[in-house]
Amino acid sequence: MVSAIALPRLMRIGAGASALLPEVLGQLGLSRPFVVTDPFLAGSGRVESLIAGLRAAGLSAAVFSETVPDPTVASVEAALAALKAGDHDCVVGFGGGSPMDTAKAVAVLARFGGPMRAFKAPHLQDEAGLPIVAIPTTAGTGSEATRFTIVTDAATDEKMLCIGLAYLPVAALVDYELTLTKPRRLTADTGIDALTHAIEAYVSKRANPFSDGLALSAMRLIAPNLRRVWADAGDRRAREAMMIGATQAGIAFSNSSVALVHGMSRPIGAHFHVAHGLSNAMLLPAVTAFSAPAATARYADCARAMGVAEEGEADDRAVERLIAALRALNADLEVPGPRAYGIDAGRWSDLLPTMARQALASGSPANNPREPSAEEIEALYRAVWAG
């Protein structure tokens, strides 16, 4: 079997990598960047530092800083209007998953026009829009190295998954120093998001030898360091490991796929505005327990890579340890279930058929080792609610 692998053309990884933006743009023959970021980064001085580096290199840039968590069609259209007001030859996504996803959507719409719904899966958008450069400020989404973006249609409360090489950044600047000041909740949620990417990439039906190596490496980096960065935001060695692990996990799932956790997570985010990493965390132990009987050896490999099972331990026992470890991780990182988060019980119950239908429509559950029915997805949602 031939595996189709796609990666950013350039990657710069390490402390201070974000300062290399002018150099990287020059290597790519780009000079008129449109920077997409969020209000927090704009107010923190991080954006000004980035722009100052561009100015010093003789480059001018426009900044759009009004992205929103879980980008919507309206927020993407606002960014697109700002881009069209200038003359730009590339889009720079600077921030967490939301600014990077917004940048990706804008880069495609700038060339091809809308509506955004026309680009949702199963549509495949390989023909490129404007070049995308990604600078992540969280260790989680891996969006700096993936061929996906997600935009919410507020009219239908649907998180639209958009797929294709057009969304793959041409360059990624992975600078762990940008994560040193991130708060605990964001650190935990993005970290579990990255861990979920690695696990799902490895157990996916579309896994391949290339993605396997990166997924296992990501688990080895993330699992022992997630509690460390939760306890000490300034732990540089742990922050670096988390950042590299998140990028490796992003490359892994971009070249295989995510599975049931992500399929079920997106509707929770769309309907109840739960952060993506947090909704993944809510689901991961229960979905792992549901899926593991169909891929015991693969999940056992995950347990060993994470250091929660011994190399010689039987697969069944290793899987038991993995599920227990995921539950313990949620407890240690204070991950609330849907009920503790404050979601209304009646609305949760009423939306179960819709959420199950949307999860299946995303295509991700079809990549799961154990492919669920709509009824089984509803049952999993109920189990997660019950805790």
XYZ file of C-alpha atoms in Angstrom:
387
model
C 0.000 0.000 0.000
C 1.254 3.484 -0.866
C 0.712 6.143 1.803
C 0.070 9.717 0.628
C 2.162 12.022 2.837
C 1.993 15.823 2.840
C 4.070 18.166 4.999
C 4.778 21.892 5.198
C 7.551 22.867 2.783
C 9.529 24.611 5.534
C 9.545 24.104 9.289
C 11.535 25.997 11.896
C 11.352 24.381 15.334
C 12.820 25.641 18.593
C 13.140 28.609 20.944
C 12.846 31.862 19.019
C 11.627 30.245 15.787
C 8.812 32.807 15.457
C 11.398 35.578 14.990
C 12.446 33.912 11.736
C 9.230 34.939 9.974
C 10.910 37.575 7.742
C 13.613 35.087 6.709
C 11.084 32.363 5.915
C 8.878 34.726 3.910
C 11.958 35.718 1.911
C 12.804 32.076 1.198
C 9.297 31.591 -0.131
C 9.347 34.762 -2.238
C 6.591 36.378 -0.162
C 6.571 39.968 1.057
C 3.039 41.221 1.808
C 1.667 39.158 4.705
C -1.835 39.388 6.163
C -1.539 38.366 9.832
C -4.546 36.670 11.451
C -4.522 36.532 15.251
C -6.782 36.996 18.281
C -7.570 39.894 20.639
C -5.529 38.448 23.511
C -2.328 38.146 21.495
C -2.895 41.579 19.980
C -3.161 43.070 23.473
C -0.252 41.120 24.941
C 2.494 42.666 22.835
C 3.178 39.396 21.005
C 1.725 40.649 17.726
C 3.582 43.948 17.909
C 6.839 42.037 18.413
C 6.088 39.936 15.332
C 5.240 43.009 13.254
C 8.346 44.847 14.477
C 10.479 42.032 13.120
C 8.775 42.349 9.751
C 9.271 46.128 9.734
C 12.939 45.752 10.524
C 13.242 43.529 7.458
C 11.507 46.123 5.287
C 8.197 44.277 5.085
C 4.766 45.716 5.790
C 1.851 43.699 7.123
C -1.806 44.171 7.931
C -3.208 42.586 11.083
C -6.667 41.136 11.684
C -7.057 40.443 15.405
C -10.783 39.797 15.754
C -10.842 36.027 15.422
C -13.175 34.169 17.768
C -12.882 30.796 19.501
C -14.230 28.116 17.176
C -14.241 30.344 14.057
C -17.619 31.005 12.506
C -18.608 31.763 8.935
C -19.203 35.378 9.988
C -15.786 35.772 11.628
C -14.048 34.260 8.595
C -15.943 36.602 6.285
C -14.882 39.592 8.402
C -11.242 38.534 8.112
C -11.664 38.001 4.368
C -13.059 41.516 3.938
C -10.041 42.937 5.792
C -7.653 40.978 3.577
C -9.361 42.195 0.407
C -8.963 45.801 1.579
C -5.207 45.458 1.024
C -2.781 43.841 -1.377
C -1.467 40.637 0.201
C 0.401 37.647 -1.157
C 0.118 35.320 1.865
C -1.725 34.725 5.130
C 0.033 34.233 8.488
C -1.941 32.428 11.199
C -0.542 33.474 14.585
C -2.165 31.922 17.626
C -3.934 28.774 18.700
C -6.205 26.651 16.567
C -8.799 29.362 16.001
C -6.514 31.975 14.384
C -4.768 29.268 12.350
C -8.082 27.766 11.193
C -9.343 31.249 10.315
C -6.166 31.975 8.347
C -6.559 28.735 6.402
C -10.184 29.451 5.504
C -9.379 33.027 4.462
C -6.482 31.872 2.292
C -8.805 29.580 0.324
C -11.759 31.973 0.079
C -9.469 34.821 -1.042
C -8.814 32.910 -4.241
C -11.951 30.855 -4.809
C -14.758 32.815 -3.123
C -17.480 31.372 -0.956
C -19.671 30.256 0.565
C -17.656 28.379 3.167
C -20.256 25.588 3.212
C -19.252 24.692 -0.348
C -15.861 23.577 0.986
C -17.008 21.262 3.797
C -16.238 17.529 3.670
C -16.586 15.429 1.620
C -15.391 18.213 -0.719
C -11.613 17.972 -1.192
C -9.807 21.273 -1.770
C -6.340 20.451 -3.033
C -5.928 23.408 -5.401
C -4.099 26.062 -3.391
C -5.335 29.470 -2.342
C -2.930 32.024 -0.915
C 0.181 30.561 0.771
C -0.281 30.004 4.516
C 2.401 30.409 7.182
C 1.453 29.111 10.646
C 2.913 30.161 13.993
C 1.235 28.216 16.835
C 1.099 29.711 20.327
C -0.409 26.637 22.012
C 0.822 23.035 22.165
C -2.339 21.325 21.018
C -4.065 21.595 17.679
C -1.154 20.748 15.404
C -2.914 22.934 12.828
C 0.460 24.319 11.757
C 1.090 21.021 9.965
C -2.348 19.740 8.925
C -4.457 19.796 5.793
C -7.672 20.576 7.679
C -9.620 23.536 8.951
C -12.877 23.729 10.894
C -15.439 26.537 10.632
C -18.763 26.671 12.484
C -21.972 27.437 10.623
C -23.839 29.406 13.297
C -27.120 28.999 11.399
C -27.088 25.231 11.868
C -24.695 24.845 14.844
C -22.514 22.606 12.706
C -18.724 22.461 12.836
C -17.800 22.067 9.188
C -14.664 20.021 8.557
C -12.801 21.214 5.467
C -10.092 19.015 3.957
C -7.389 19.375 1.352
C -3.836 20.388 0.548
C -5.007 24.000 0.200
C -5.211 24.161 4.011
C -1.694 22.810 4.591
C 0.678 25.644 5.560
C 3.689 26.085 3.313
C 5.701 26.943 6.415
C 5.391 26.407 10.166
C 7.375 28.231 12.847
C 7.122 26.166 16.028
C 8.385 28.227 18.967
C 7.716 26.704 22.384
C 8.613 29.986 24.119
C 5.236 31.318 22.949
C 3.525 28.794 25.276
C 5.370 29.671 28.496
C 2.687 32.060 29.748
C -0.381 30.013 28.848
C -2.892 29.473 31.691
C -3.488 26.065 33.240
C -6.896 25.380 31.703
C -5.701 26.181 28.197
C -2.523 24.169 28.780
C -4.531 21.130 29.884
C -7.154 21.298 27.153
C -4.706 21.791 24.304
C -2.400 19.128 25.725
C -5.144 16.504 25.866
C -6.179 17.560 22.364
C -2.656 16.757 21.146
C -2.652 13.432 23.007
C -5.991 12.562 21.398
C -4.567 13.373 17.961
C -1.670 10.995 18.558
C -3.826 8.139 19.875
C -6.448 8.451 17.150
C -3.824 8.729 14.397
C -2.281 5.473 15.630
C -5.511 3.458 15.972
C -7.205 4.893 12.864
C -8.061 2.582 9.987
C -5.979 4.954 7.847
C -2.839 4.643 9.951
C 0.371 3.959 8.059
C 4.033 3.361 8.976
C 4.939 7.044 8.555
C 2.110 8.348 10.752
C 2.653 5.535 13.275
C 6.190 6.635 14.068
C 5.187 10.237 14.649
C 2.096 9.289 16.682
C 4.100 7.071 19.037
C 6.824 9.699 19.395
C 4.169 12.312 20.203
C 2.696 10.092 22.927
C 6.146 9.567 24.439
C 6.652 13.330 24.606
C 3.185 14.408 25.728
C 2.244 11.790 28.340
C 5.085 12.410 30.837
C 5.098 16.184 30.377
C 1.445 17.209 30.433
C 1.165 17.137 34.212
C 4.493 18.988 34.446
C 3.310 21.960 32.389
C 0.006 21.925 34.285
C 1.917 22.237 37.566
C 4.567 24.684 36.357
C 3.811 26.931 33.389
C 7.451 27.958 33.145
C 8.941 24.450 32.870
C 10.881 25.060 29.658
C 11.951 21.481 29.018
C 8.401 20.184 29.454
C 6.972 23.009 27.344
C 9.393 22.199 24.539
C 8.478 18.513 24.671
C 4.770 19.373 24.569
C 5.215 21.684 21.580
C 7.210 19.160 19.569
C 4.768 16.414 20.532
C 1.779 18.493 19.454
C 3.347 19.187 16.061
C 4.255 15.525 15.594
C 0.703 14.521 16.518
C -0.645 17.053 14.012
C 1.529 15.636 11.235
C 0.472 12.116 12.238
C -3.273 12.678 12.052
C -3.001 14.897 8.979
C -1.431 11.933 7.189
C -3.788 9.314 8.614
C -6.931 10.670 10.253
C -8.707 11.313 13.500
C -11.564 9.067 14.536
C -14.568 8.786 16.845
C -13.451 11.143 19.632
C -13.165 14.009 17.171
C -16.368 13.081 15.376
C -18.280 13.265 18.667
C -16.365 16.263 19.978
C -17.250 18.722 17.206
C -21.030 18.725 17.878
C -20.407 19.345 21.593
C -18.343 22.378 20.689
C -20.838 23.655 18.147
C -23.973 23.307 20.294
C -22.569 24.048 23.756
C -19.492 26.189 23.002
C -17.118 23.864 24.828
C -13.463 24.347 23.880
C -12.381 21.672 21.409
C -9.615 20.199 23.565
C -11.906 20.072 26.579
C -14.673 18.259 24.709
C -12.063 15.765 23.456
C -10.945 15.239 27.050
C -14.525 14.637 28.176
C -14.878 11.878 25.584
C -11.462 10.234 25.397
C -11.703 7.637 28.231
C -15.201 6.428 27.313
C -14.539 6.291 23.571
C -11.250 4.467 24.172
C -13.034 1.860 26.290
C -15.664 1.444 23.529
C -13.106 1.177 20.711
C -10.293 -0.839 22.255
C -11.768 -4.346 21.783
C -11.508 -3.819 18.012
C -7.810 -2.866 18.130
C -6.401 -4.243 21.361
C -2.799 -4.481 20.157
C -2.825 -0.916 18.839
C -4.215 0.564 22.034
C -1.730 -1.535 24.028
C 1.062 0.075 21.984
C -0.336 3.476 23.022
C -0.235 2.452 26.672
C 3.408 1.416 26.370
C 4.393 4.567 24.486
C 2.753 6.670 27.199
C 4.634 4.762 29.886
C 1.542 3.414 31.644
C 2.210 -0.249 30.744
C 5.361 -2.358 30.654
C 6.826 -3.613 27.383
C 6.237 -7.259 28.207
C 2.758 -6.814 29.634
C -0.189 -8.576 27.987
C -2.172 -6.424 25.577
C -5.465 -6.767 27.468
C -3.853 -5.647 30.693
C -2.061 -2.785 28.939
C -5.374 -1.531 27.553
C -6.927 -1.645 31.029
C -4.033 0.468 32.267
C -4.494 2.924 29.378
C -8.175 3.505 30.122
C -7.434 3.936 33.830
C -4.593 6.345 33.009
C -6.832 8.494 30.793
C -9.434 8.708 33.561
C -6.738 9.613 36.093
C -5.343 12.277 33.745
C -8.775 13.901 33.489
C -9.085 13.859 37.263
C -5.619 15.347 37.808
C -6.180 18.067 35.196
C -9.633 18.855 36.607
C -11.508 18.060 33.402
C -15.248 18.516 34.034
C -17.832 16.263 32.470
C -20.696 17.847 30.514
C -22.879 18.009 33.614
C -20.200 19.587 35.811
C -19.413 22.015 32.991
C -22.953 23.363 33.357
C -24.626 22.011 30.236
C -28.396 21.762 30.588
C -29.478 18.125 30.953
C -32.662 18.518 28.928
C -30.929 20.229 26.022
C -28.153 17.621 26.040
C -30.702 14.821 25.880
C -32.803 16.508 23.197
C -29.780 17.080 20.967
C -28.405 13.544 21.152
C -29.900 12.398 17.808
C -28.683 15.578 16.093
C -25.197 15.302 17.576
C -24.954 11.628 16.611
C -26.035 12.433 13.065
C -23.521 15.291 12.795
C -20.736 13.127 14.221
C -21.340 10.447 11.601
C -21.661 13.016 8.796
C -18.177 14.354 9.578
C -16.697 11.056 8.387
C -14.326 10.717 11.348
C -16.195 7.843 13.074
C -15.752 5.749 9.909
C -11.994 5.774 10.610
C -12.472 4.363 14.113
C -11.311 0.783 14.820
C -14.856 0.005 15.912
C -17.243 1.874 13.640
C -20.305 2.951 15.665
C -23.951 3.241 14.758
C -25.919 6.379 15.560
C -27.474 4.527 18.494
C -24.063 3.590 19.880
C -22.886 7.206 19.609
C -25.968 8.349 21.530
C -25.225 5.722 24.173
C -21.654 7.014 24.470
C -22.904 10.582 24.880
C -25.201 9.359 27.667
C -22.330 7.503 29.343
C -20.133 10.589 29.228
C -22.935 12.618 30.783
C -23.344 10.052 33.554
C -19.605 10.175 34.251
